[in-house]
PDB file of C-alpha atoms in Angstrom:
ATOM      1  CA  UNK A  17     -23.823   0.666 -20.885  1.00 30.00           C
ATOM      2  CA  UNK A  18     -22.687   0.561 -17.470  1.00 39.00           C
ATOM      3  CA  UNK A  19     -20.208  -2.269 -16.596  1.00 44.00           C
ATOM      4  CA  UNK A  20     -20.798  -3.644 -13.393  1.00 50.00           C
ATOM      5  CA  UNK A  21     -17.439  -5.787 -13.442  1.00 78.00           C
ATOM      6  CA  UNK A  22     -15.218  -3.068 -13.997  1.00 89.00           C
ATOM      7  CA  UNK A  23     -12.393  -2.158 -11.498  1.00 91.00           C
ATOM      8  CA  UNK A  24     -11.090   1.639 -10.424  1.00 93.00           C
ATOM      9  CA  UNK A  25      -7.588   1.574  -8.942  1.00 93.00           C
ATOM     10  CA  UNK A  26      -6.231   4.616  -7.384  1.00 94.00           C
ATOM     11  CA  UNK A  27      -2.772   5.213  -6.850  1.00 93.00           C
ATOM     12  CA  UNK A  28      -0.872   7.957  -4.905  1.00 90.00           C
ATOM     13  CA  UNK A  29       1.607   8.607  -7.478  1.00 80.00           C
ATOM     14  CA  UNK A  30       2.003   8.334 -11.243  1.00 69.00           C
ATOM     15  CA  UNK A  31       4.807   6.007 -11.875  1.00 67.00           C
ATOM     16  CA  UNK A  32       6.061   2.750  -9.394  1.00 72.00           C
ATOM     17  CA  UNK A  33       2.369   2.116  -8.226  1.00 74.00           C
ATOM     18  CA  UNK A  34       0.543   1.742 -11.811  1.00 75.00           C
ATOM     19  CA  UNK A  35       3.931  -0.188 -12.774  1.00 78.00           C
ATOM     20  CA  UNK A  36       3.688  -2.682 -10.052  1.00 81.00           C
ATOM     21  CA  UNK A  37      -0.224  -3.563 -10.301  1.00 81.00           C
ATOM     22  CA  UNK A  38       0.494  -4.076 -14.187  1.00 81.00           C
ATOM     23  CA  UNK A  39       3.335  -6.366 -13.751  1.00 81.00           C
ATOM     24  CA  UNK A  40       0.650  -7.959 -10.701  1.00 82.00           C
ATOM     25  CA  UNK A  41      -1.738  -8.487 -13.394  1.00 80.00           C
ATOM     26  CA  UNK A  42       0.852  -9.668 -16.384  1.00 79.00           C
ATOM     27  CA  UNK A  43       2.150 -12.663 -13.416  1.00 76.00           C
ATOM     28  CA  UNK A  44      -0.726 -13.575 -11.350  1.00 77.00           C
ATOM     29  CA  UNK A  45      -3.967 -11.550 -11.892  1.00 76.00           C
ATOM     30  CA  UNK A  46      -4.629 -12.187 -15.290  1.00 69.00           C
ATOM     31  CA  UNK A  47      -6.947 -10.118 -17.639  1.00 61.00           C
ATOM     32  CA  UNK A  48      -8.630  -7.402 -15.715  1.00 63.00           C
ATOM     33  CA  UNK A  49     -11.079  -4.425 -16.583  1.00 66.00           C
ATOM     34  CA  UNK A  50      -9.709  -2.032 -14.995  1.00 83.00           C
ATOM     35  CA  UNK A  51      -9.252   1.594 -14.890  1.00 90.00           C
ATOM     36  CA  UNK A  52      -5.857   3.482 -13.064  1.00 90.00           C
ATOM     37  CA  UNK A  53      -5.702   7.087 -11.864  1.00 92.00           C
ATOM     38  CA  UNK A  54      -3.473   8.943 -10.128  1.00 92.00           C
ATOM     39  CA  UNK A  55      -4.519  11.040  -7.227  1.00 92.00           C
ATOM     40  CA  UNK A  56      -1.174  12.511  -7.436  1.00 88.00           C
ATOM     41  CA  UNK A  57      -0.692  13.325  -3.868  1.00 89.00           C
ATOM     42  CA  UNK A  58      -0.214  12.080  -0.365  1.00 90.00           C
ATOM     43  CA  UNK A  59      -3.099   9.990   1.923  1.00 91.00           C
ATOM     44  CA  UNK A  60      -2.975  12.967   4.088  1.00 89.00           C
ATOM     45  CA  UNK A  61      -3.751  15.463   1.020  1.00 89.00           C
ATOM     46  CA  UNK A  62      -6.637  13.061   0.108  1.00 89.00           C
ATOM     47  CA  UNK A  63      -7.805  12.830   4.080  1.00 86.00           C
ATOM     48  CA  UNK A  64      -8.088  17.026   3.697  1.00 84.00           C
ATOM     49  CA  UNK A  65      -9.735  16.803   0.430  1.00 86.00           C
ATOM     50  CA  UNK A  66     -12.631  14.464   1.829  1.00 83.00           C
ATOM     51  CA  UNK A  67     -12.873  15.379   5.109  1.00 76.00           C
ATOM     52  CA  UNK A  68     -15.294  18.097   6.483  1.00 67.00           C
ATOM     53  CA  UNK A  69     -17.901  18.066   9.324  1.00 54.00           C
ATOM     54  CA  UNK A  70     -20.268  15.585   7.909  1.00 62.00           C
ATOM     55  CA  UNK A  71     -17.428  13.093   7.971  1.00 60.00           C
ATOM     56  CA  UNK A  72     -16.598  11.920   4.657  1.00 61.00           C
ATOM     57  CA  UNK A  73     -19.741  11.861   2.151  1.00 60.00           C
ATOM     58  CA  UNK A  74     -17.561  11.629  -0.972  1.00 74.00           C
ATOM     59  CA  UNK A  75     -17.675  10.579  -4.434  1.00 84.00           C
ATOM     60  CA  UNK A  76     -14.331   9.391  -4.938  1.00 89.00           C
ATOM     61  CA  UNK A  77     -14.739   9.669  -8.888  1.00 91.00           C
ATOM     62  CA  UNK A  78     -15.851  12.804  -9.210  1.00 89.00           C
ATOM     63  CA  UNK A  79     -13.058  13.902  -6.755  1.00 90.00           C
ATOM     64  CA  UNK A  80     -11.089  12.314  -9.049  1.00 92.00           C
ATOM     65  CA  UNK A  81     -12.260  13.828 -12.345  1.00 92.00           C
ATOM     66  CA  UNK A  82     -11.429  17.541 -10.460  1.00 89.00           C
ATOM     67  CA  UNK A  83      -7.790  16.769  -9.449  1.00 88.00           C
ATOM     68  CA  UNK A  84      -6.229  16.608 -12.714  1.00 88.00           C
ATOM     69  CA  UNK A  85      -7.215  17.442 -16.440  1.00 90.00           C
ATOM     70  CA  UNK A  86      -5.800  13.244 -17.153  1.00 91.00           C
ATOM     71  CA  UNK A  87      -8.095  11.650 -14.784  1.00 92.00           C
ATOM     72  CA  UNK A  88     -10.998  13.789 -16.235  1.00 93.00           C
ATOM     73  CA  UNK A  89     -10.097  12.252 -19.544  1.00 94.00           C
ATOM     74  CA  UNK A  90     -10.198   9.049 -18.407  1.00 93.00           C
ATOM     75  CA  UNK A  91     -13.016   9.094 -16.672  1.00 94.00           C
ATOM     76  CA  UNK A  92     -15.052  11.169 -18.536  1.00 93.00           C
ATOM     77  CA  UNK A  93     -17.525   8.183 -19.303  1.00 92.00           C
ATOM     78  CA  UNK A  94     -17.729   6.883 -15.889  1.00 93.00           C
ATOM     79  CA  UNK A  95     -19.576   7.513 -12.550  1.00 90.00           C
ATOM     80  CA  UNK A  96     -18.975   5.826  -9.190  1.00 90.00           C
ATOM     81  CA  UNK A  97     -21.991   3.241 -10.324  1.00 91.00           C
ATOM     82  CA  UNK A  98     -19.393   2.290 -13.366  1.00 92.00           C
ATOM     83  CA  UNK A  99     -17.348   0.434 -10.926  1.00 92.00           C
ATOM     84  CA  UNK A 100     -18.107  -2.917  -9.011  1.00 92.00           C
ATOM     85  CA  UNK A 101     -14.637  -2.495  -7.131  1.00 93.00           C
ATOM     86  CA  UNK A 102     -12.378   0.621  -6.500  1.00 94.00           C
ATOM     87  CA  UNK A 103      -9.152   0.125  -4.417  1.00 95.00           C
ATOM     88  CA  UNK A 104      -6.591   2.595  -3.407  1.00 95.00           C
ATOM     89  CA  UNK A 105      -2.917   2.332  -2.969  1.00 95.00           C
ATOM     90  CA  UNK A 106      -1.188   4.719  -0.768  1.00 94.00           C
ATOM     91  CA  UNK A 107       2.076   5.052   1.276  1.00 94.00           C
ATOM     92  CA  UNK A 108       1.991   5.592   4.786  1.00 94.00           C
ATOM     93  CA  UNK A 109       4.294   8.315   4.532  1.00 86.00           C
ATOM     94  CA  UNK A 110       4.980   9.063   8.262  1.00 86.00           C
ATOM     95  CA  UNK A 111       7.768  11.390   7.266  1.00 82.00           C
ATOM     96  CA  UNK A 112       5.308  13.746   5.871  1.00 83.00           C
ATOM     97  CA  UNK A 113       4.651  17.616   7.389  1.00 79.00           C
ATOM     98  CA  UNK A 114       0.897  16.652   7.106  1.00 83.00           C
ATOM     99  CA  UNK A 115       1.497  12.829   8.426  1.00 83.00           C
ATOM    100  CA  UNK A 116      -1.326  12.215  11.296  1.00 89.00           C
ATOM    101  CA  UNK A 117      -1.768   8.485  12.649  1.00 92.00           C
ATOM    102  CA  UNK A 118      -5.364   9.211  13.737  1.00 92.00           C
ATOM    103  CA  UNK A 119      -5.909  10.247   9.989  1.00 91.00           C
ATOM    104  CA  UNK A 120      -5.009   6.891   8.928  1.00 94.00           C
ATOM    105  CA  UNK A 121      -7.088   5.041  11.215  1.00 94.00           C
ATOM    106  CA  UNK A 122      -9.965   7.231  10.067  1.00 91.00           C
ATOM    107  CA  UNK A 123      -9.203   6.471   6.320  1.00 91.00           C
ATOM    108  CA  UNK A 124      -8.980   2.814   7.303  1.00 95.00           C
ATOM    109  CA  UNK A 125     -12.092   2.888   8.729  1.00 92.00           C
ATOM    110  CA  UNK A 126     -13.871   4.584   5.850  1.00 89.00           C
ATOM    111  CA  UNK A 127     -12.454   2.831   2.815  1.00 92.00           C
ATOM    112  CA  UNK A 128     -12.679  -0.589   4.142  1.00 93.00           C
ATOM    113  CA  UNK A 129     -15.136  -2.076   1.068  1.00 94.00           C
ATOM    114  CA  UNK A 130     -14.251  -1.909  -2.785  1.00 94.00           C
ATOM    115  CA  UNK A 131     -18.009  -2.313  -3.453  1.00 93.00           C
ATOM    116  CA  UNK A 132     -18.601   0.974  -1.580  1.00 90.00           C
ATOM    117  CA  UNK A 133     -16.508   3.848  -0.794  1.00 89.00           C
ATOM    118  CA  UNK A 134     -13.730   1.674  -1.616  1.00 92.00           C
ATOM    119  CA  UNK A 135     -10.917  -0.194  -0.133  1.00 96.00           C
ATOM    120  CA  UNK A 136      -7.279   1.291   0.980  1.00 97.00           C
ATOM    121  CA  UNK A 137      -4.027  -0.703   1.202  1.00 97.00           C
ATOM    122  CA  UNK A 138      -0.900   0.862   2.865  1.00 97.00           C
ATOM    123  CA  UNK A 139       2.333   0.554   1.732  1.00 96.00           C
ATOM    124  CA  UNK A 140       4.979   0.837   4.991  1.00 97.00           C
ATOM    125  CA  UNK A 141       7.120   3.386   4.564  1.00 95.00           C
ATOM    126  CA  UNK A 142       6.452   3.490   1.309  1.00 92.00           C
ATOM    127  CA  UNK A 143       5.696   1.792  -2.174  1.00 92.00           C
ATOM    128  CA  UNK A 144       9.128   0.782  -2.566  1.00 92.00           C
ATOM    129  CA  UNK A 145       8.970  -1.632   0.105  1.00 95.00           C
ATOM    130  CA  UNK A 146       7.861  -4.494  -2.389  1.00 93.00           C
ATOM    131  CA  UNK A 147      11.512  -4.150  -3.685  1.00 92.00           C
ATOM    132  CA  UNK A 148      13.274  -3.935   0.060  1.00 95.00           C
ATOM    133  CA  UNK A 149      14.138  -7.500   0.018  1.00 96.00           C
ATOM    134  CA  UNK A 150      17.413  -9.954   0.516  1.00 95.00           C
ATOM    135  CA  UNK A 151      16.116 -13.101   2.255  1.00 94.00           C
ATOM    136  CA  UNK A 152      13.300 -14.445   4.418  1.00 95.00           C
ATOM    137  CA  UNK A 153      15.380 -14.344   7.647  1.00 95.00           C
ATOM    138  CA  UNK A 154      16.159 -10.862   7.545  1.00 96.00           C
ATOM    139  CA  UNK A 155      12.958  -9.545   5.819  1.00 97.00           C
ATOM    140  CA  UNK A 156      10.941 -11.106   8.788  1.00 97.00           C
ATOM    141  CA  UNK A 157      12.228  -8.524  11.157  1.00 96.00           C
ATOM    142  CA  UNK A 158      13.141  -5.954   8.807  1.00 97.00           C
ATOM    143  CA  UNK A 159      12.021  -2.709  10.035  1.00 96.00           C
ATOM    144  CA  UNK A 160      12.932   1.113   9.030  1.00 93.00           C
ATOM    145  CA  UNK A 161      12.329   4.492  10.839  1.00 90.00           C
ATOM    146  CA  UNK A 162       9.351   6.537   9.734  1.00 85.00           C
ATOM    147  CA  UNK A 163       9.153   9.822  10.998  1.00 82.00           C
ATOM    148  CA  UNK A 164      12.133  11.729  10.867  1.00 77.00           C
ATOM    149  CA  UNK A 165      11.877  15.173  11.549  1.00 77.00           C
ATOM    150  CA  UNK A 166       8.288  14.485  12.624  1.00 77.00           C
ATOM    151  CA  UNK A 167       9.369  12.018  15.438  1.00 80.00           C
ATOM    152  CA  UNK A 168       7.827  13.452  18.491  1.00 79.00           C
ATOM    153  CA  UNK A 169      10.871  12.250  20.971  1.00 77.00           C
ATOM    154  CA  UNK A 170      13.321  14.249  18.249  1.00 79.00           C
ATOM    155  CA  UNK A 171      14.316  16.788  20.804  1.00 80.00           C
ATOM    156  CA  UNK A 172      15.308  14.818  23.252  1.00 80.00           C
ATOM    157  CA  UNK A 173      16.854  12.083  21.016  1.00 81.00           C
ATOM    158  CA  UNK A 174      20.947  12.033  21.371  1.00 78.00           C
ATOM    159  CA  UNK A 175      21.437  10.462  18.185  1.00 80.00           C
ATOM    160  CA  UNK A 176      19.161  13.219  16.577  1.00 80.00           C
ATOM    161  CA  UNK A 177      22.153  14.686  13.829  1.00 82.00           C
ATOM    162  CA  UNK A 178      22.710  11.418  12.374  1.00 78.00           C
ATOM    163  CA  UNK A 179      19.062  10.184  12.114  1.00 81.00           C
ATOM    164  CA  UNK A 180      17.966  13.054  10.494  1.00 79.00           C
ATOM    165  CA  UNK A 181      21.234  12.680   8.035  1.00 78.00           C
ATOM    166  CA  UNK A 182      20.196   9.201   6.964  1.00 80.00           C
ATOM    167  CA  UNK A 183      19.457   8.730   3.424  1.00 80.00           C
ATOM    168  CA  UNK A 184      15.743   8.677   1.969  1.00 83.00           C
ATOM    169  CA  UNK A 185      14.170   5.494   2.152  1.00 87.00           C
ATOM    170  CA  UNK A 186      13.653   5.192  -1.888  1.00 86.00           C
ATOM    171  CA  UNK A 187      17.590   5.276  -1.826  1.00 86.00           C
ATOM    172  CA  UNK A 188      18.117   2.965   1.439  1.00 88.00           C
ATOM    173  CA  UNK A 189      15.871   0.460  -0.023  1.00 89.00           C
ATOM    174  CA  UNK A 190      17.633  -0.047  -3.116  1.00 89.00           C
ATOM    175  CA  UNK A 191      21.034  -0.352  -1.418  1.00 89.00           C
ATOM    176  CA  UNK A 192      19.690  -2.761   0.973  1.00 91.00           C
ATOM    177  CA  UNK A 193      18.115  -5.149  -1.595  1.00 93.00           C
ATOM    178  CA  UNK A 194      18.989  -7.594  -4.062  1.00 92.00           C
ATOM    179  CA  UNK A 195      20.321  -5.447  -6.933  1.00 90.00           C
ATOM    180  CA  UNK A 196      18.367  -7.556  -9.178  1.00 89.00           C
ATOM    181  CA  UNK A 197      15.528  -5.917  -7.512  1.00 90.00           C
ATOM    182  CA  UNK A 198      15.895  -2.442  -8.396  1.00 86.00           C
ATOM    183  CA  UNK A 199      14.294  -3.017 -12.120  1.00 85.00           C
ATOM    184  CA  UNK A 200      10.760  -3.915 -12.071  1.00 85.00           C
ATOM    185  CA  UNK A 201      10.762  -4.703 -15.694  1.00 83.00           C
ATOM    186  CA  UNK A 202      12.998  -7.776 -14.710  1.00 85.00           C
ATOM    187  CA  UNK A 203      10.745  -9.649 -12.527  1.00 86.00           C
ATOM    188  CA  UNK A 204      10.130 -12.981 -13.117  1.00 86.00           C
ATOM    189  CA  UNK A 205       7.084 -15.039 -12.265  1.00 86.00           C
ATOM    190  CA  UNK A 206       9.388 -16.696  -9.776  1.00 90.00           C
ATOM    191  CA  UNK A 207      10.522 -13.326  -8.280  1.00 91.00           C
ATOM    192  CA  UNK A 208       6.942 -11.991  -8.019  1.00 91.00           C
ATOM    193  CA  UNK A 209       6.038 -15.504  -6.117  1.00 92.00           C
ATOM    194  CA  UNK A 210       8.404 -15.031  -3.412  1.00 94.00           C
ATOM    195  CA  UNK A 211       8.094 -11.498  -3.118  1.00 95.00           C
ATOM    196  CA  UNK A 212       4.481 -12.069  -2.756  1.00 95.00           C
ATOM    197  CA  UNK A 213       4.768 -14.846  -0.355  1.00 96.00           C
ATOM    198  CA  UNK A 214       7.402 -13.074   1.792  1.00 97.00           C
ATOM    199  CA  UNK A 215       5.248  -9.827   2.431  1.00 98.00           C
ATOM    200  CA  UNK A 216       1.980 -12.190   3.222  1.00 98.00           C
ATOM    201  CA  UNK A 217       3.898 -14.232   5.650  1.00 98.00           C
ATOM    202  CA  UNK A 218       5.396 -11.138   7.076  1.00 98.00           C
ATOM    203  CA  UNK A 219       1.542  -9.686   7.554  1.00 98.00           C
ATOM    204  CA  UNK A 220       0.662 -12.589   9.387  1.00 98.00           C
ATOM    205  CA  UNK A 221       3.566 -12.575  11.632  1.00 98.00           C
ATOM    206  CA  UNK A 222       2.934  -8.436  12.642  1.00 98.00           C
ATOM    207  CA  UNK A 223      -0.571  -9.360  13.297  1.00 98.00           C
ATOM    208  CA  UNK A 224      -0.723 -13.169  14.597  1.00 97.00           C
ATOM    209  CA  UNK A 225       3.079 -13.600  15.391  1.00 97.00           C
ATOM    210  CA  UNK A 226       3.196 -16.392  13.084  1.00 96.00           C
ATOM    211  CA  UNK A 227       5.644 -16.614   9.979  1.00 97.00           C
ATOM    212  CA  UNK A 228       3.926 -18.277   7.745  1.00 96.00           C
ATOM    213  CA  UNK A 229       0.839 -18.328   5.132  1.00 96.00           C
ATOM    214  CA  UNK A 230      -2.298 -17.095   7.166  1.00 96.00           C
ATOM    215  CA  UNK A 231      -5.318 -19.150   7.849  1.00 95.00           C
ATOM    216  CA  UNK A 232      -7.760 -16.265   7.346  1.00 96.00           C
ATOM    217  CA  UNK A 233      -7.876 -12.814   5.449  1.00 97.00           C
ATOM    218  CA  UNK A 234      -5.640 -10.082   7.308  1.00 97.00           C
ATOM    219  CA  UNK A 235      -7.449  -6.662   7.016  1.00 97.00           C
ATOM    220  CA  UNK A 236      -5.461  -3.201   6.740  1.00 97.00           C
ATOM    221  CA  UNK A 237      -7.120  -1.970   9.802  1.00 97.00           C
ATOM    222  CA  UNK A 238      -5.536  -5.013  12.100  1.00 97.00           C
ATOM    223  CA  UNK A 239      -2.166  -4.419  10.033  1.00 98.00           C
ATOM    224  CA  UNK A 240      -1.843  -0.412  11.154  1.00 97.00           C
ATOM    225  CA  UNK A 241      -3.047  -1.404  14.558  1.00 97.00           C
ATOM    226  CA  UNK A 242      -0.183  -3.998  15.241  1.00 97.00           C
ATOM    227  CA  UNK A 243       2.160  -1.207  13.529  1.00 97.00           C
ATOM    228  CA  UNK A 244       1.521   1.257  15.729  1.00 96.00           C
ATOM    229  CA  UNK A 245       1.397  -0.985  19.095  1.00 96.00           C
ATOM    230  CA  UNK A 246       4.823  -2.903  17.920  1.00 95.00           C
ATOM    231  CA  UNK A 247       6.721  -0.043  15.969  1.00 95.00           C
ATOM    232  CA  UNK A 248       5.288   3.134  15.491  1.00 94.00           C
ATOM    233  CA  UNK A 249       4.463   4.267  19.200  1.00 89.00           C
ATOM    234  CA  UNK A 250       7.968   3.243  20.261  1.00 86.00           C
ATOM    235  CA  UNK A 251      10.684   6.395  21.616  1.00 83.00           C
ATOM    236  CA  UNK A 252      12.128   5.764  18.006  1.00 87.00           C
ATOM    237  CA  UNK A 253       9.372   5.170  15.657  1.00 91.00           C
ATOM    238  CA  UNK A 254       9.697   2.985  12.897  1.00 93.00           C
ATOM    239  CA  UNK A 255       7.416   0.163  10.975  1.00 96.00           C
ATOM    240  CA  UNK A 256       7.681  -3.201   9.724  1.00 97.00           C
ATOM    241  CA  UNK A 257       8.584  -3.004   6.029  1.00 97.00           C
ATOM    242  CA  UNK A 258       5.363  -4.378   4.270  1.00 98.00           C
ATOM    243  CA  UNK A 259       4.096  -3.524   0.700  1.00 96.00           C
ATOM    244  CA  UNK A 260       0.423  -3.202   0.249  1.00 95.00           C
ATOM    245  CA  UNK A 261       0.499  -5.109  -3.363  1.00 93.00           C
ATOM    246  CA  UNK A 262       0.826  -8.458  -1.784  1.00 95.00           C
ATOM    247  CA  UNK A 263      -1.967  -8.320   0.532  1.00 96.00           C
ATOM    248  CA  UNK A 264      -4.050  -6.960  -2.353  1.00 94.00           C
ATOM    249  CA  UNK A 265      -3.015 -10.328  -3.984  1.00 93.00           C
ATOM    250  CA  UNK A 266      -4.080 -12.164  -1.088  1.00 96.00           C
ATOM    251  CA  UNK A 267      -7.901 -10.669  -0.664  1.00 95.00           C
ATOM    252  CA  UNK A 268      -8.055 -11.148  -4.438  1.00 92.00           C
ATOM    253  CA  UNK A 269      -7.629 -15.076  -4.142  1.00 93.00           C
ATOM    254  CA  UNK A 270      -8.452 -15.711  -0.409  1.00 95.00           C
ATOM    255  CA  UNK A 271      -5.937 -17.924   1.767  1.00 95.00           C
ATOM    256  CA  UNK A 272      -6.641 -21.241   0.116  1.00 93.00           C
ATOM    257  CA  UNK A 273      -5.963 -20.274  -3.475  1.00 93.00           C
ATOM    258  CA  UNK A 274      -3.146 -18.186  -2.835  1.00 93.00           C
ATOM    259  CA  UNK A 275      -1.122 -20.991  -1.804  1.00 92.00           C
ATOM    260  CA  UNK A 276      -1.819 -23.042  -4.858  1.00 90.00           C
ATOM    261  CA  UNK A 277      -0.979 -19.747  -6.974  1.00 88.00           C
ATOM    262  CA  UNK A 278       2.337 -19.532  -5.567  1.00 89.00           C
ATOM    263  CA  UNK A 279       2.894 -23.166  -5.154  1.00 83.00           C
ATOM    264  CA  UNK A 280       1.754 -24.498  -8.716  1.00 68.00           C
TER     265      UNK A 280
END
């Protein structure tokens, strides 16, 4: 029987994203009838898989079944109509050889409704942004370079040798964070409250220049627009470090209820 209350989560990778959402469910979201699948490739490869001359006329569930045997097994009894809500969690991955900001814009426009094609959430620069945190003061303005060898200004950069030698964000985010945040399994409810609050406030700061809990929901499109205007389009492209998961929690509860959840 079709269950219209079921939710489908689609992750870019096979390990970190699933684990973060599992912990969020345990600490904040409660029991959900969620099915979890992995696309197992970057957002730009998802774009390539679904884009054709007619736009994006896809059935995301059918696409997932074709991607891997595991997805086929997980979704064997389901169609798109089996799910009331579809959410996609991907990284910005500006360093990818396929990276293209115009494609990100198209994807955010297409995947903008969880009850239709699905709703896309993007982490900047990657999923590890959720743990890249020391304190509120430093996190408020925390940015990282995002293009590396894809930087359009690389040829004229006086510091390009050192720039390309900088450690990958996955390693840097560990060394530049609280040591306690390295192990997701050790996150208490209080840790989640602090991280979720920090990322939501930062999203509001990025979009509305107010480092506080927002009065209205913040769209993924507006976040990308401000990332592009304030950070990505500069001569040394960067992004404000921002995780997708707290923004999903904000959308899930709404502005008034999330404040109560974060300050019981």
